[in-house]
Amino acid sequence: MIELKGVSKRFDSFTALDNVDLTIETGTAFGLLGSNGAGKSTILRLLSGIYRQEGGEVLIDGSEVYSRPEVKERVFFINDETIQFGGYTLKALKNFYKGFYPNFSEEIFEKLRETIKLPLDKKIDTFSKGMKRQAIVIIALACRTDYLLLDEAFDGLDPTMRIIVKRMLVDAMLDRKLTTVISSHNLKEINEVCDSVALIHHGKVLFSRDLDSVKGNIHKIQAVFPEEYTEKEAFPELDVLHFEKSKSVLYLIVRGSEEEIREKLAGKNPVVLDIIPLSLEEIFIYEMEGMGYDVNGIK
Amino acid sequence: MMSTALSNEKPMEKPAKTNPFRQNFLEQLIRNKKITIMIFILHLTAAPLTFINVITKFFNKDYAEPDELMLVLAVISTALAALAGIVIAINTFDHLCKRSRVDMSLSLPLSTNQKFFSDFLGGLAAYLAPFFVAEIIGLLITGLGFILCEGKTYVVYKDPIEFEFFKPMMPYYIQLIIGGAFIMLMVYALTVLVMSCCGSMFECIFYTAAANGIIPAMIACFTYLTIGDIYGVDFENSFIKAISTTSPGGGVFGLLYVFNEFGGEETTSEEWKEFFLWLIPLMLVTAVMLAGAFLIYRQRRAEQVGRPFAFRLFYHIIAFSVIFCLISVFDGMSELGVGAFITCAVIYMIMEVVANRGFKRIWLTGIRFVGMVAAVLIISTVSEATDGFGTLYRVPSAGNVSSITIDSYRGQMEDYPIEFTVKSPENIQRIIDIHKGELERYRASDHVYSYDYARDYDYEYNAQKISCGGIKIEYHLKTGGKLCRTYNLALDEYLKLLEVERTDEYKTVLAEFLSERVTAQFDNLKAYRDMNLAYYNSNPAISVSKLYTQDKDYKLQNIPADFGDKLAAALYSDIMEETDEEFYRASAPKFHVNIDGMEVTVYPHYKNTVAYLASLDMLPETEYNMSSLRRAISNEEFIIASPSDRKEFANYTENGFDKYSSTLYNSRYNAYNSQVKYLRSYYESESDTIAYKLTILLENASSRYITEESCYTLNVSGEEYVIPPEYTELAEELYDYCYTEDYSE
């Protein structure tokens, strides 16, 4: 289990993480969502022992990570770049990591490599961006660590390879209870792979829940009321994230379960009331908007 | 969806045992392998290729010294190979300055300590392994040279020459390997230290170069600013010692300095001692650099990569050093004014703008600059006020001194300035007293000993600096440290030093030095001439001479084979048996035994030596050769100075004094503005009379004479003799024959 307890991380005067509490259960696929600079990559680097926190605790199965080889050998971190592997051949890179990770499996490596047909003896520099990403993913999986941290892991992959890599991850999770933490801007991918997500904003965790409860806790409402409402303050009983009015139709984004929302709006005698579930992308956008984040700046 | 290899598969492999430290070490070797190969090739073109060249030349019957071109190539390739250590360090620790390397390097299952030391050792192995392999090859070639060439004779232009290269070279080569390895280690450690402090590639490269230059520059400038003008303090010695152990470039200088100090002589334990006295501090400084690098590495954070500095104090130290050096240089050039400060300010501003990547908090830059300049000026002022922080008057107590070496001392055997070491408590105390006396004299003289060239023509000023010659005192402290001072001793201190000469400790050193020299010179002469008989059997090998008498020349065949040993034994006995009276009234007309160019002084009271030379009929005639004397007079080889002249001359030369005379090394001819009293004969009829009177003076003049009475002195071809008071009348007569040559215009 991964636990962040009151973790703070500053870069000079900039606070990247501010008293963050986060728990990631073993065997889950956990998605980190957030705008640029929210602190997603910082969390991953803290978990892989690259960064040292200024406050709080970063624990993996109850042990601190930083400068602890016995903990770090159970974690593999893939960042969003591949330039660092350029000078290696796939074989050399495999041999490099094999010496560090005691559970490294040649068998898995070979089978995965065969699946995606990567050359062993060519410099990784000569690979396409997608091939580079595949190369490091198969090495990461062959290392058979308990925790796999992926920062924008699916960048550069074509749709087919995206599916193959996802499948690899899912297989590993099913096979040996691999815990995967994925940070991505691509909400579709998080939606497809993860079972829990956390939304990070300005170094704080806005929420951390399983995906179903996230989806079930925010809704889009299309409604027509006998009275005319021009602002969201007219609905104090609801947690309204977004308010829009087009002629007589109101469009509201509201936090809460469908039943709860229906119950609270019943008193206003809606003429029309449709409650529509939101996609994860919409949830992300509206949650961020609720935090005052400029929607136009989101990828 | 496609199924992947992982589905429904259980890995069969058991966890393997890993050693991340070893793995990372090996990884660094692999990453640096191209540079390693390049370094190996460079080292092969140095010593191994040079030795092969020597062997090849021997077999081609060529003059068996390496080609100059080979040596130049060896120096260049060694320098390049050594500098490659910077490239290896940057490549190995690139996760400290390249963002793209941070995640990959620091996410590995290694602790900070494991990461640092496995990287350090891996890079170091990649750097030093080719050096050691190349030098092992060099040693094997040396062994081959021993077997094939050493000790064998070959003929160059009919001259048989015994090949001797590898044996004398061997100790130096071993020292070069050991010293070279540690200098390379320092290059590497210093680069790692700089990298620990910096966060970007530009800063890493620039400040590595800067640190290599600024360390010796700072030491030189600090030493100069604080003790450069302190009387007696061996500025150069302090400067060289400090520089040679604190930076790689200085280390190279230090190693060459050690070689130079002993160059051409057999390697002795003394030489090895000197080598280790250089090496051990160098190793300690390297260890400090490594420790510093490690401590900073532990403290720095991954996110600091990409910034100019991870440890900003490092930048401030370098910047301060630059300003310190600039101000010192301007001060040394007597140009410390507004222009100098503006120059310093501009340079500091450029450094700040580069380091801050722009004009950030410019007011802070200004404050720091003012603070730095103030600090330099305070150091300079305090140093001046405290005579180099007390350096001037520092005299160790006898209890802390294990021995004292006196260097450049021309005592009894003034032909050979010797270095001698005293260990007896009495002599240690004597020299400490001399040192203290000299400092007292300096204190009383109101510090006029700092030489002021602007007052070169100020006679009154110069008169206060009269001295009896310089000595270098080197204290060897029980703590292992050294303290060096160089003084021009005043007469009283010089006379005290003569007391040291009268001790058995000094006599033994001198007797051994001289007898060894005579034996070695004679043995060398025999070996050399026997081999080259055709060329040398017509020339005299040995001659014995005395002023203006008939010299005796001897061919080698005419003197016994044990001449060197017997003469050495006789000299040894004479020095050991010399009485105080003989010593303090050493007569002038001494003999000079010339052994193939080496002159040995034999005083008339050296009974054993005189007897031995007489037994071989080698003593020159006792009668003066009048025609030689007359010729010498007409050639103006004699100068007579009256006591009143001496006072006058004292204004012009550092070596003149009233009560006592030893040999003057600077002839009166060279004295500035002096009026020189040459002895000459105006009329032919007078020449015999003058020559006769002169023989009496020559016979009775003394090389060393101590009296309170004023005496005439006689200068013969640059050598100064005292005419004892009983011959003053005769000296006055001859003085009247002198004419004055005025050099004052």
Short mmCIF file of C-alpha atoms in Angstrom, two decimals, chain A residues 9 11-12 45 48 50-52 54 67 69 72-73 77 79 81 83-85 88 95-103 105-108 111 144 163-164 167-168 171-172 175, chain B residues 1-7 9-16 18-20 23-24 27 31 100-104 106-112 114 298-303 307:
data_model
loop_
_atom_site.label_atom_id
_atom_site.label_comp_id
_atom_site.label_asym_id
_atom_site.label_seq_id
_atom_site.Cartn_x
_atom_site.Cartn_y
_atom_site.Cartn_z
CA LYS A 9 7.23 19.55 -1.20
CA PHE A 11 10.74 24.09 -5.00
CA ASP A 12 12.25 27.27 -3.61
CA ARG A 45 9.04 11.24 -8.03
CA SER A 48 10.20 6.52 -6.59
CA ILE A 50 13.94 10.74 -6.55
CA TYR A 51 12.63 13.66 -4.52
CA ARG A 52 12.82 14.04 -0.79
CA GLU A 54 10.14 18.62 3.17
CA SER A 67 17.45 6.47 -0.09
CA PRO A 69 17.24 0.52 -1.77
CA LYS A 72 13.09 1.22 -4.19
CA GLU A 73 13.75 -2.18 -5.72
CA PHE A 77 9.24 4.58 -12.40
CA ASN A 79 8.83 9.15 -16.67
CA GLU A 81 10.87 11.16 -21.49
CA ILE A 83 15.96 10.57 -24.25
CA GLN A 84 17.96 9.08 -21.39
CA PHE A 85 17.83 5.62 -22.94
CA TYR A 88 21.59 2.02 -25.03
CA ASN A 95 21.11 -5.92 -18.73
CA PHE A 96 21.41 -2.62 -16.93
CA TYR A 97 18.08 -2.92 -15.13
CA LYS A 98 18.46 -6.65 -14.60
CA GLY A 99 21.36 -5.98 -12.27
CA PHE A 100 19.25 -3.74 -10.06
CA TYR A 101 15.96 -5.58 -9.81
CA PRO A 102 16.18 -9.05 -8.25
CA ASN A 103 12.86 -10.25 -9.69
CA SER A 105 12.39 -12.09 -15.60
CA GLU A 106 14.21 -12.82 -18.84
CA GLU A 107 11.29 -14.94 -19.85
CA ILE A 108 8.75 -12.16 -19.56
CA LYS A 111 7.89 -12.85 -24.57
CA ARG A 144 8.38 -7.52 -11.83
CA ILE A 163 -4.03 -1.19 -26.49
CA ILE A 164 -1.14 -3.66 -26.29
CA ARG A 167 -3.16 -5.02 -21.94
CA MET A 168 0.32 -5.73 -20.67
CA ASP A 171 -2.25 -8.65 -17.32
CA ALA A 172 0.51 -7.83 -14.87
CA ASP A 175 -1.18 -11.84 -12.62
CA MET B 1 -8.20 -7.02 -27.48
CA MET B 2 -4.92 -8.80 -28.14
CA SER B 3 -3.57 -11.04 -25.46
CA THR B 4 -0.06 -10.35 -24.28
CA ALA B 5 2.65 -12.66 -23.03
CA LEU B 6 1.75 -11.96 -19.45
CA SER B 7 -1.75 -13.29 -19.51
CA GLU B 9 1.53 -16.97 -17.28
CA LYS B 10 3.43 -17.46 -14.05
CA PRO B 11 7.06 -16.45 -14.22
CA MET B 12 9.25 -19.42 -13.55
CA GLU B 13 12.37 -17.53 -12.45
CA LYS B 14 13.29 -17.18 -8.82
CA PRO B 15 14.53 -13.82 -7.56
CA ALA B 16 18.17 -13.44 -8.41
CA THR B 18 21.58 -8.52 -7.16
CA ASN B 19 24.34 -6.22 -6.09
CA PRO B 20 23.21 -2.75 -7.10
CA GLN B 23 25.97 -3.08 -11.04
CA ASN B 24 26.19 0.69 -10.93
CA GLU B 27 27.55 0.56 -15.57
CA ARG B 31 29.29 4.17 -20.09
CA SER B 100 17.04 13.95 -18.52
CA ARG B 101 19.35 11.74 -16.46
CA VAL B 102 17.88 12.52 -13.06
CA ASP B 103 14.89 10.18 -13.02
CA MET B 104 16.73 7.23 -14.48
CA LEU B 106 17.97 8.44 -8.90
CA SER B 107 15.06 6.02 -9.13
CA LEU B 108 17.47 3.07 -9.12
CA PRO B 109 17.41 0.99 -5.96
CA LEU B 110 20.50 2.57 -4.47
CA SER B 111 20.97 4.61 -1.34
CA THR B 112 22.54 8.05 -1.72
CA GLN B 114 25.80 3.69 -2.64
CA ARG B 298 24.14 14.06 0.21
CA GLN B 299 22.57 17.41 0.92
CA ARG B 300 21.68 18.42 -2.61
CA ARG B 301 18.30 17.57 -4.08
CA ALA B 302 17.22 16.17 -7.40
CA GLU B 303 15.22 19.26 -8.23
CA ARG B 307 19.80 25.52 -11.79
#
